[in-house]
Short mmCIF file of C-alpha atoms in Angstrom, two decimals:
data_model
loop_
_atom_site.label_atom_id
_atom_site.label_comp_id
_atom_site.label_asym_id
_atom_site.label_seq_id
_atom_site.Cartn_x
_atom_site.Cartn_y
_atom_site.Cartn_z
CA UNK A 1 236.75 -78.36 -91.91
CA UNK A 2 232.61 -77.97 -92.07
CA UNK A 3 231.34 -74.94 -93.64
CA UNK A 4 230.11 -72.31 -91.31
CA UNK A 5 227.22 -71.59 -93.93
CA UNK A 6 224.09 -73.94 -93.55
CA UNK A 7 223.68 -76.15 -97.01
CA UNK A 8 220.64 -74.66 -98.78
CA UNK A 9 217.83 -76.42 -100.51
CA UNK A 10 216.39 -75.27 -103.98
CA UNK A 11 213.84 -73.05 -102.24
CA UNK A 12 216.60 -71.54 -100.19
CA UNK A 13 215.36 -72.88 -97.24
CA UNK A 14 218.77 -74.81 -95.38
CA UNK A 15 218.97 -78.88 -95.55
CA UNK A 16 220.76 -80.70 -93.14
CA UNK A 17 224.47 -81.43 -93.28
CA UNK A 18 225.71 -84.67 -91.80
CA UNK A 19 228.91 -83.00 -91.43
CA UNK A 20 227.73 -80.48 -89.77
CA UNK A 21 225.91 -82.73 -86.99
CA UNK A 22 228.94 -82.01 -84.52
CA UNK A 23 228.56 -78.40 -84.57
CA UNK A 24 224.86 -77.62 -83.65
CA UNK A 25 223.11 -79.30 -80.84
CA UNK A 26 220.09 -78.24 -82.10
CA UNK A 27 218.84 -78.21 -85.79
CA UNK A 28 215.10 -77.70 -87.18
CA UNK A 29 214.24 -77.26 -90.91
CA UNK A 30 211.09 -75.93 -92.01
CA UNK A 31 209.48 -77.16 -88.51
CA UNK A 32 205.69 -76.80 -88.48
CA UNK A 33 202.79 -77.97 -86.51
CA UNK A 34 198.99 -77.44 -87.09
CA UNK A 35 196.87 -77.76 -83.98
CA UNK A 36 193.47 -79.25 -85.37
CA UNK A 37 190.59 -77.49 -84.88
CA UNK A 38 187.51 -78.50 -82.52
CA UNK A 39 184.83 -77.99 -85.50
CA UNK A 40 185.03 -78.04 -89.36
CA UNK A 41 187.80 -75.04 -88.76
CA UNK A 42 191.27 -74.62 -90.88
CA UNK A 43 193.05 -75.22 -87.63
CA UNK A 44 195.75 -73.40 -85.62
CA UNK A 45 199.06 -73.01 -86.92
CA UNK A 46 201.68 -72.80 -83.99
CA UNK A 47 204.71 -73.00 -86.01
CA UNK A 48 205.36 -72.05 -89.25
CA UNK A 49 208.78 -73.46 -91.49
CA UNK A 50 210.87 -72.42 -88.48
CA UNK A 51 214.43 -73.35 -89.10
CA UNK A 52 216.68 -73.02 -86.20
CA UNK A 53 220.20 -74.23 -85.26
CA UNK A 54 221.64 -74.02 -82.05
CA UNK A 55 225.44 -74.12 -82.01
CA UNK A 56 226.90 -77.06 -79.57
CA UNK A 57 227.86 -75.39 -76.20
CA UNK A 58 226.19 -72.18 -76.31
CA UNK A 59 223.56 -70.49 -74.15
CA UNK A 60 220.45 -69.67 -76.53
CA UNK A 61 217.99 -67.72 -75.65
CA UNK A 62 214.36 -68.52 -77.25
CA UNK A 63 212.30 -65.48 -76.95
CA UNK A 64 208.73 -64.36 -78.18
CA UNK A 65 205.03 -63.11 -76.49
CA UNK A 66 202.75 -65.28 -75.27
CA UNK A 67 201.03 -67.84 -77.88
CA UNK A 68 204.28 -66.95 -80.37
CA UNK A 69 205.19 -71.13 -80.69
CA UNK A 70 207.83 -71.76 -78.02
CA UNK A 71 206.32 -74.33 -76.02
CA UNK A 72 205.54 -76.21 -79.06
CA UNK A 73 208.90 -75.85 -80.10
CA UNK A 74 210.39 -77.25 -77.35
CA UNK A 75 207.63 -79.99 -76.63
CA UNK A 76 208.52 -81.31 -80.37
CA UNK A 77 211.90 -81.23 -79.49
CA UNK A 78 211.26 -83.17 -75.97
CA UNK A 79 208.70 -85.93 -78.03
CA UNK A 80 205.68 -84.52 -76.18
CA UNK A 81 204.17 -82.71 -79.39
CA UNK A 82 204.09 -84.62 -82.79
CA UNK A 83 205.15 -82.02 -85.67
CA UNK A 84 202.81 -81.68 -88.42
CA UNK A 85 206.05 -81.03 -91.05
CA UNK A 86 209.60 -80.35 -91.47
CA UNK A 87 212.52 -81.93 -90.04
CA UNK A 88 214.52 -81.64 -86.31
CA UNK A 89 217.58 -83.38 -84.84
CA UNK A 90 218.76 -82.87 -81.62
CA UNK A 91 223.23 -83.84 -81.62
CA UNK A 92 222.49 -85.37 -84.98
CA UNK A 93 219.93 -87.68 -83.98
CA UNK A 94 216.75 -87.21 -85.87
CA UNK A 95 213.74 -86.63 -83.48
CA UNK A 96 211.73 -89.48 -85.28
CA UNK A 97 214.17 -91.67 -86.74
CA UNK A 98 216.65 -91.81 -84.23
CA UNK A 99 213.31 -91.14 -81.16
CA UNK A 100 215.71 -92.98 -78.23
CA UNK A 101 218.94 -91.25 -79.07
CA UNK A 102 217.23 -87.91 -79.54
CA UNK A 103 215.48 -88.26 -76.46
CA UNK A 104 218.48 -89.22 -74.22
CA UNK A 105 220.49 -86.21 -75.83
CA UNK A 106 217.52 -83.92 -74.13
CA UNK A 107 216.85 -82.38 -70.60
CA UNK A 108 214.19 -80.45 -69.78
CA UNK A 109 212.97 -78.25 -67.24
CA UNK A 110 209.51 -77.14 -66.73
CA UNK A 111 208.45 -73.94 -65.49
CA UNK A 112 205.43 -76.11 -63.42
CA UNK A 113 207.37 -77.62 -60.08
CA UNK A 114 206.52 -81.44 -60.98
CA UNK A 115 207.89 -83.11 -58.07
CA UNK A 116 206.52 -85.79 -55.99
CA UNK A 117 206.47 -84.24 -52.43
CA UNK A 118 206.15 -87.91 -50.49
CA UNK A 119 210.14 -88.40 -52.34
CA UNK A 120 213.15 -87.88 -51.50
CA UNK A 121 215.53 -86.30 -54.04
CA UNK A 122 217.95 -89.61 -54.09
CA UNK A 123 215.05 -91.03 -54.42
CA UNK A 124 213.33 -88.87 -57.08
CA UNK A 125 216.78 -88.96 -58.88
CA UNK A 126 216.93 -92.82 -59.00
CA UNK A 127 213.33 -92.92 -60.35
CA UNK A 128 213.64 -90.69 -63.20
CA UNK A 129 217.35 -92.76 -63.94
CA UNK A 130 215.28 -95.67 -63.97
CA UNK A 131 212.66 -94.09 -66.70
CA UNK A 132 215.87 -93.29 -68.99
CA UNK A 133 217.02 -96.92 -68.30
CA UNK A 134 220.34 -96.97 -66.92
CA UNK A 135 221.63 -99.19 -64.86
CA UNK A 136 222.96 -99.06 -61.24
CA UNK A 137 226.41 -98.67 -62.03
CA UNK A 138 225.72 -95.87 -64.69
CA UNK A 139 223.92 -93.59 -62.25
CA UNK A 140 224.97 -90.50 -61.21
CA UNK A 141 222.64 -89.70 -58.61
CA UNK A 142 225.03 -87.99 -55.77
CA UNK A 143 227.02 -86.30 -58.32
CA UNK A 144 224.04 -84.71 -60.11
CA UNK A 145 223.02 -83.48 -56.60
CA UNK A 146 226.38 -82.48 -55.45
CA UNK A 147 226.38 -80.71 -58.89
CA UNK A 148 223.08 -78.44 -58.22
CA UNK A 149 223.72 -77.83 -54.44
CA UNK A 150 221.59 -80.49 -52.94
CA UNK A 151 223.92 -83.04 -51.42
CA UNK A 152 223.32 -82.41 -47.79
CA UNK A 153 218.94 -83.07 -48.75
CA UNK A 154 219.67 -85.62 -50.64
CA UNK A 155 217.72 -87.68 -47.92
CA UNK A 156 214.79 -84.83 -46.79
CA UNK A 157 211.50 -85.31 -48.17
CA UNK A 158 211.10 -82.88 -51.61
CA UNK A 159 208.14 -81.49 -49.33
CA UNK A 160 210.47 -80.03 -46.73
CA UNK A 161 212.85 -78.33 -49.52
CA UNK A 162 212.37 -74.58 -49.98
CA UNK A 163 211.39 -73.33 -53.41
CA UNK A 164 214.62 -72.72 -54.54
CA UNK A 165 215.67 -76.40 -53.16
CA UNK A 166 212.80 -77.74 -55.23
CA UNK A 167 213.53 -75.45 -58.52
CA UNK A 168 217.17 -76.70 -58.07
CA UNK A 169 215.81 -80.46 -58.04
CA UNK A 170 214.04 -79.89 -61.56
CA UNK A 171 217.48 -79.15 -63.04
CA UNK A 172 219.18 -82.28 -61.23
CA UNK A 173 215.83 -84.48 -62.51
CA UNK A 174 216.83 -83.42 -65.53
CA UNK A 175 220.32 -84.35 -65.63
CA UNK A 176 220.45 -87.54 -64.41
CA UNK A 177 220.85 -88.96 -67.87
CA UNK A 178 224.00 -87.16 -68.90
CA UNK A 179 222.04 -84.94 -71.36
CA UNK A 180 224.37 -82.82 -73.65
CA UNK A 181 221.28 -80.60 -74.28
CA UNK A 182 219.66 -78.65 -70.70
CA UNK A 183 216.09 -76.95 -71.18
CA UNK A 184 215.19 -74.29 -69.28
CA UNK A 185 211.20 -73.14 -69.86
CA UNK A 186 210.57 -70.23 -67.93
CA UNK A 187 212.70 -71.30 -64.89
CA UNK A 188 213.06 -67.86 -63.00
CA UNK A 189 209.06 -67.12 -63.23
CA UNK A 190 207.63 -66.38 -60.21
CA UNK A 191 210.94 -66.43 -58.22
CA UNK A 192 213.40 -63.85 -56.06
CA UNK A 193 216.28 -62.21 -57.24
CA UNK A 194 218.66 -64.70 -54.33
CA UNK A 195 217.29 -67.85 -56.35
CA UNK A 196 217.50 -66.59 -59.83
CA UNK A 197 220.99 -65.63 -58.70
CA UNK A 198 221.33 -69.71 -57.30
CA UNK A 199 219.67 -71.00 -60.39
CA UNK A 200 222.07 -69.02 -62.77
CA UNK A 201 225.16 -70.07 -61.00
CA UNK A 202 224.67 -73.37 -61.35
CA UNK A 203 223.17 -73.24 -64.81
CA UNK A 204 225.96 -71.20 -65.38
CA UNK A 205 228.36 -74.02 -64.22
CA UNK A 206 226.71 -76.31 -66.55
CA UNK A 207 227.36 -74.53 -69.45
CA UNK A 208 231.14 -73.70 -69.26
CA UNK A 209 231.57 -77.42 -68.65
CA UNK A 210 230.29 -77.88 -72.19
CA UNK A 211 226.03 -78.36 -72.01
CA UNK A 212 224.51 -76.99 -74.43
CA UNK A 213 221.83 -74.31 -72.83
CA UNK A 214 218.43 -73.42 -74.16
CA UNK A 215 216.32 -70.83 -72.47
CA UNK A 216 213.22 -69.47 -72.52
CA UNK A 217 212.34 -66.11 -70.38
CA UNK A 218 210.20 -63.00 -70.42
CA UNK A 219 213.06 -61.54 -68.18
CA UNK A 220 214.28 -59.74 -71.47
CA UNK A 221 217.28 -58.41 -69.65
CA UNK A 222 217.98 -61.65 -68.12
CA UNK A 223 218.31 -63.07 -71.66
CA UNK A 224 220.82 -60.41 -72.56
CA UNK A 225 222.72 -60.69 -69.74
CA UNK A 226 222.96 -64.92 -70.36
CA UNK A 227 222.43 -65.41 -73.85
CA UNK A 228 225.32 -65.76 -76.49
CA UNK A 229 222.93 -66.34 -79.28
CA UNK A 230 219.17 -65.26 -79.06
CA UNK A 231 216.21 -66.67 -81.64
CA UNK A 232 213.01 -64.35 -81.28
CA UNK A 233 209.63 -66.37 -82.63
CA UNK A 234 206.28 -64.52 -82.91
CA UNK A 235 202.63 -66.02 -84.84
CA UNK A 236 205.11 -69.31 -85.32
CA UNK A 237 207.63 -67.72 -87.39
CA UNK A 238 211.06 -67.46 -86.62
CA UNK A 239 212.05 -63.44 -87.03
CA UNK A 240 215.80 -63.48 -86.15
CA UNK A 241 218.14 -66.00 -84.90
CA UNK A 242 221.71 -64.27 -84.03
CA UNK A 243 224.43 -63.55 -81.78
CA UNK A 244 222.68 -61.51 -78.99
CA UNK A 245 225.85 -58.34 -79.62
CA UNK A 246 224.63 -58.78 -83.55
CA UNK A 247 220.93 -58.17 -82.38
CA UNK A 248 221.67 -55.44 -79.73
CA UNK A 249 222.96 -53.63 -82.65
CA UNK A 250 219.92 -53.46 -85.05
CA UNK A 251 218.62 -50.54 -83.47
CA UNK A 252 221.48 -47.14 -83.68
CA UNK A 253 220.28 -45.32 -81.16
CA UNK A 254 221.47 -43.81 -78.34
CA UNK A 255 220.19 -41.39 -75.04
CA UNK A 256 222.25 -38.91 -73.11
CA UNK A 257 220.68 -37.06 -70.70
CA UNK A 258 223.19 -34.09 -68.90
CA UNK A 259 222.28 -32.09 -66.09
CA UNK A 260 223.73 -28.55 -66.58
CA UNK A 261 225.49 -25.84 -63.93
CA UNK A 262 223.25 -23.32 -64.52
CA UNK A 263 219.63 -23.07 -65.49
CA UNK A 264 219.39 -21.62 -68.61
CA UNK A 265 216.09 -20.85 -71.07
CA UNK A 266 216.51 -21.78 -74.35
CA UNK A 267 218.66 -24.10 -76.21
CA UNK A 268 222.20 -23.27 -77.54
CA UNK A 269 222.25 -22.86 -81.56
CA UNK A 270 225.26 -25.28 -80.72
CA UNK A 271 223.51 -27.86 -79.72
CA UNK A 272 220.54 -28.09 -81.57
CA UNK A 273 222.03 -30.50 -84.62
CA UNK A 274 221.98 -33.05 -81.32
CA UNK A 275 218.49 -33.58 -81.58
CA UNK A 276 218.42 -32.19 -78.23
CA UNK A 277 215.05 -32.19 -75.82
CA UNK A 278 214.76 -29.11 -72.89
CA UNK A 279 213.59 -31.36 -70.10
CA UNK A 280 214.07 -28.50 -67.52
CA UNK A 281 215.94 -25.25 -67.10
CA UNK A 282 219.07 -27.93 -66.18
CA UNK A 283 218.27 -30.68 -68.10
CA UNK A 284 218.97 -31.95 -71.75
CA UNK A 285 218.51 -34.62 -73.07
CA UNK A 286 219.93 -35.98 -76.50
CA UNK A 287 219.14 -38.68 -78.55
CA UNK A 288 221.52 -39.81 -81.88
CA UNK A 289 222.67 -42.90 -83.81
CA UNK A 290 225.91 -43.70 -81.74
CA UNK A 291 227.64 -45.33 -85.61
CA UNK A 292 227.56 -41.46 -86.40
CA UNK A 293 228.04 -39.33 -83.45
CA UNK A 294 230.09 -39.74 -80.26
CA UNK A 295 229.35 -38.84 -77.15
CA UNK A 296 232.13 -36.74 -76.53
CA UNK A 297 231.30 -34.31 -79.90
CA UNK A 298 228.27 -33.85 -77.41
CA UNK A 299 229.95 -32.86 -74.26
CA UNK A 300 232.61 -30.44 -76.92
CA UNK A 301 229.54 -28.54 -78.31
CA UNK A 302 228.33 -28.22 -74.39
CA UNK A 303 231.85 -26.51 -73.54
CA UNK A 304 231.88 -24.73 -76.58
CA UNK A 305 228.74 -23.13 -75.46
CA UNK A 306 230.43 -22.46 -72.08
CA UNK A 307 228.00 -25.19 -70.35
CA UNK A 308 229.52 -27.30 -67.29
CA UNK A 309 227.84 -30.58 -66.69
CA UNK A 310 227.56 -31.80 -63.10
CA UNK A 311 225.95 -35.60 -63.91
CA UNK A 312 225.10 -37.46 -67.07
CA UNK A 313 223.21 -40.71 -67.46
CA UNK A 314 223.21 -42.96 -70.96
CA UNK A 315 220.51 -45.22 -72.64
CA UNK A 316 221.33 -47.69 -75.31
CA UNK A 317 218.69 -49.76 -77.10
CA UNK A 318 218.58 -52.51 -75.19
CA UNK A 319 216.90 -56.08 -75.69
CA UNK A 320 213.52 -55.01 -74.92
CA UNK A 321 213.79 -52.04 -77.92
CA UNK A 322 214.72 -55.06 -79.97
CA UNK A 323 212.21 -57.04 -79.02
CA UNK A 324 209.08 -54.72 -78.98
CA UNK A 325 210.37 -53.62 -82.71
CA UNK A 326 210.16 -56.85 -84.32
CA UNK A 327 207.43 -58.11 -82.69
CA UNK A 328 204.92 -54.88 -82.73
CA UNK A 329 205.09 -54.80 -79.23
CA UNK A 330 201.84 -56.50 -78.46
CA UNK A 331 201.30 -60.04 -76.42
CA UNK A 332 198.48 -62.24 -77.00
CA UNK A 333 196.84 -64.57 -75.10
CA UNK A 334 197.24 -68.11 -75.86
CA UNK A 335 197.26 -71.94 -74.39
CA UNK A 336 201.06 -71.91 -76.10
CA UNK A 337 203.71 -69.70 -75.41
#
């Protein structure tokens, strides 16, 4: 049975492990790419020894602020970008080496709506099956629409389809091929909660029938809600790479705010050890590590003081806390994201 740790090379970086080729749809080892500069300049470095792998079925979230190396990441991985160094595979197939196999194992969907507007989506369909080379017989094109919720346009011009028709048709353009590997750059920018809740379902769909999903949002809370496993990336550098519960965890703290009875002036001796705030006469609000205190030594020391509480409202650190701490907090601008 394959090791769940990755092989590592003599500089501790990992190598890749044919036997491991089942288990990660997605594997990168020291991946870098220098953009060259305009003058006599060092050049820009996008990416920087990033190695990722991305376990075969999951729903990965790749996250980091604007210019961190994402789009590079993924256009290496989709054969648009041409990586200065390192390795990548995508199911085993090596991204160079193995170009056509890599390339059919990968879908991906832009954030810019690409689509022809004079097509229809059968048509549109049959066209991009006919780029991938496969034949008549091995074309999926009503299923693919059936599958994304399209079947009754599959005739309508892609002009006459309403934005969430058309975001709908970038997922089914990029399925036609069978890929086992669906990505999604920045596919809810821009749109309304009814067709992020659409696009989700059937992404959704996809994934519990076994594609592997890679996603790329600034909807932080989107990501946490989604993502099994979340990679953050900032200046090129990969920063973590984890299961999202493992990340939510890095930060131990915790916010209870309790509206009070009573008014009352000053703060209980009680209570104080709670690292307690006066927000007003009825409000308190505590913040602790939840590892080390419980909520309900809290709402003890509040009875204990002979203080009733009519409502209380909690604060975890969520994604964004995460996020903002290992990355400074701070977006830049950039061409890449």
């Amino acid at each position: 049975m394959p090791s769940d740790k990755p092989a590592a090379a003599p500089d501790g970086a990992p190598e890749f492990a044919p036997e491991l080729a089942l288990e990660f749809a997605v594997e990168t080892v020291g991946l870098s790419k220098t953009y060259a500069a305009a003058g006599d300049g060092p050049g820009t470095a996008a990416l920087k020894e990033v190695s990722l792998r991305i376990p075969r079925g999951s729903f990965f979230g790749l996250l980091g602020p604007n210019g961190a190396g994402k789009s590079t990441l993924i256009n290496i991985l989709a054969g648009l970008v041409i990586k200065t160094s390192g390795e990548a595979r995508v199911c085993g197939h090596d991204i160079e080496k193995d170009m056509r196999q890599a390339r059919l194992s990968i879908g991906v969907v832009p954030q810019e709506l690409n689509i022809d507007p004079f097509f229809t989506p059968r048509e549109l369909l049959e066209l991009q099956a006919g780029f991938y080379g496969l034949r008549k017989s091995e074309r999926r094109t009503t299923e693919v629409l059936d599958a994304v919720g399209l079947a009754d346009k599959a005739d309508a011009y892609a002009r006459s389809l309403s934005g969430g028709m058309r975001r709908r048709l970038l997922v089914a353009k990029a399925m036609v091929h069978s890929p086992p590997v669906l990505i999604l750059d920045e596919p809810s920018a821009g749109v309304d909660v009814d067709l992020r809740r659409q696009i989700w379902a059937r992404v959704g769909e996809m994934n519990r029938r076994g594609t592997t999903i890679l996603l790329t949002t600034h909807y932080l809370e989107e990501a946490q809600a989604l993502c099994d496993t979340i990679a953050i990336i900032d200046h090129g550098r990969l920063i973590a790479s984890e299961p999202t519960e493992s990340l939510l965890r890095r930060i131990d703290a915790k916010e209870m705010t309790v509206t009070l009875d009573r008014e009352i002036t000053e703060v209980p001796a009680g209570l104080k050890p709670y690292n307690v705030e006066f927000k007003t006469g009825r409000r308190l609000k505590f913040s602790y590590p939840p590892s080390k205190t419980h909520s309900g030594e809290i709402l003890d020391a509040l009875a204990a003081a002979g203080l009733g509480v009519v409502d209380l409202t909690t604060r975890e650190a969520d994604l964004e806390d995460i996020f903002l701490n290992l990355t400074g907090g701070t977006e830049r601008d950039g061409d890449d994201e």
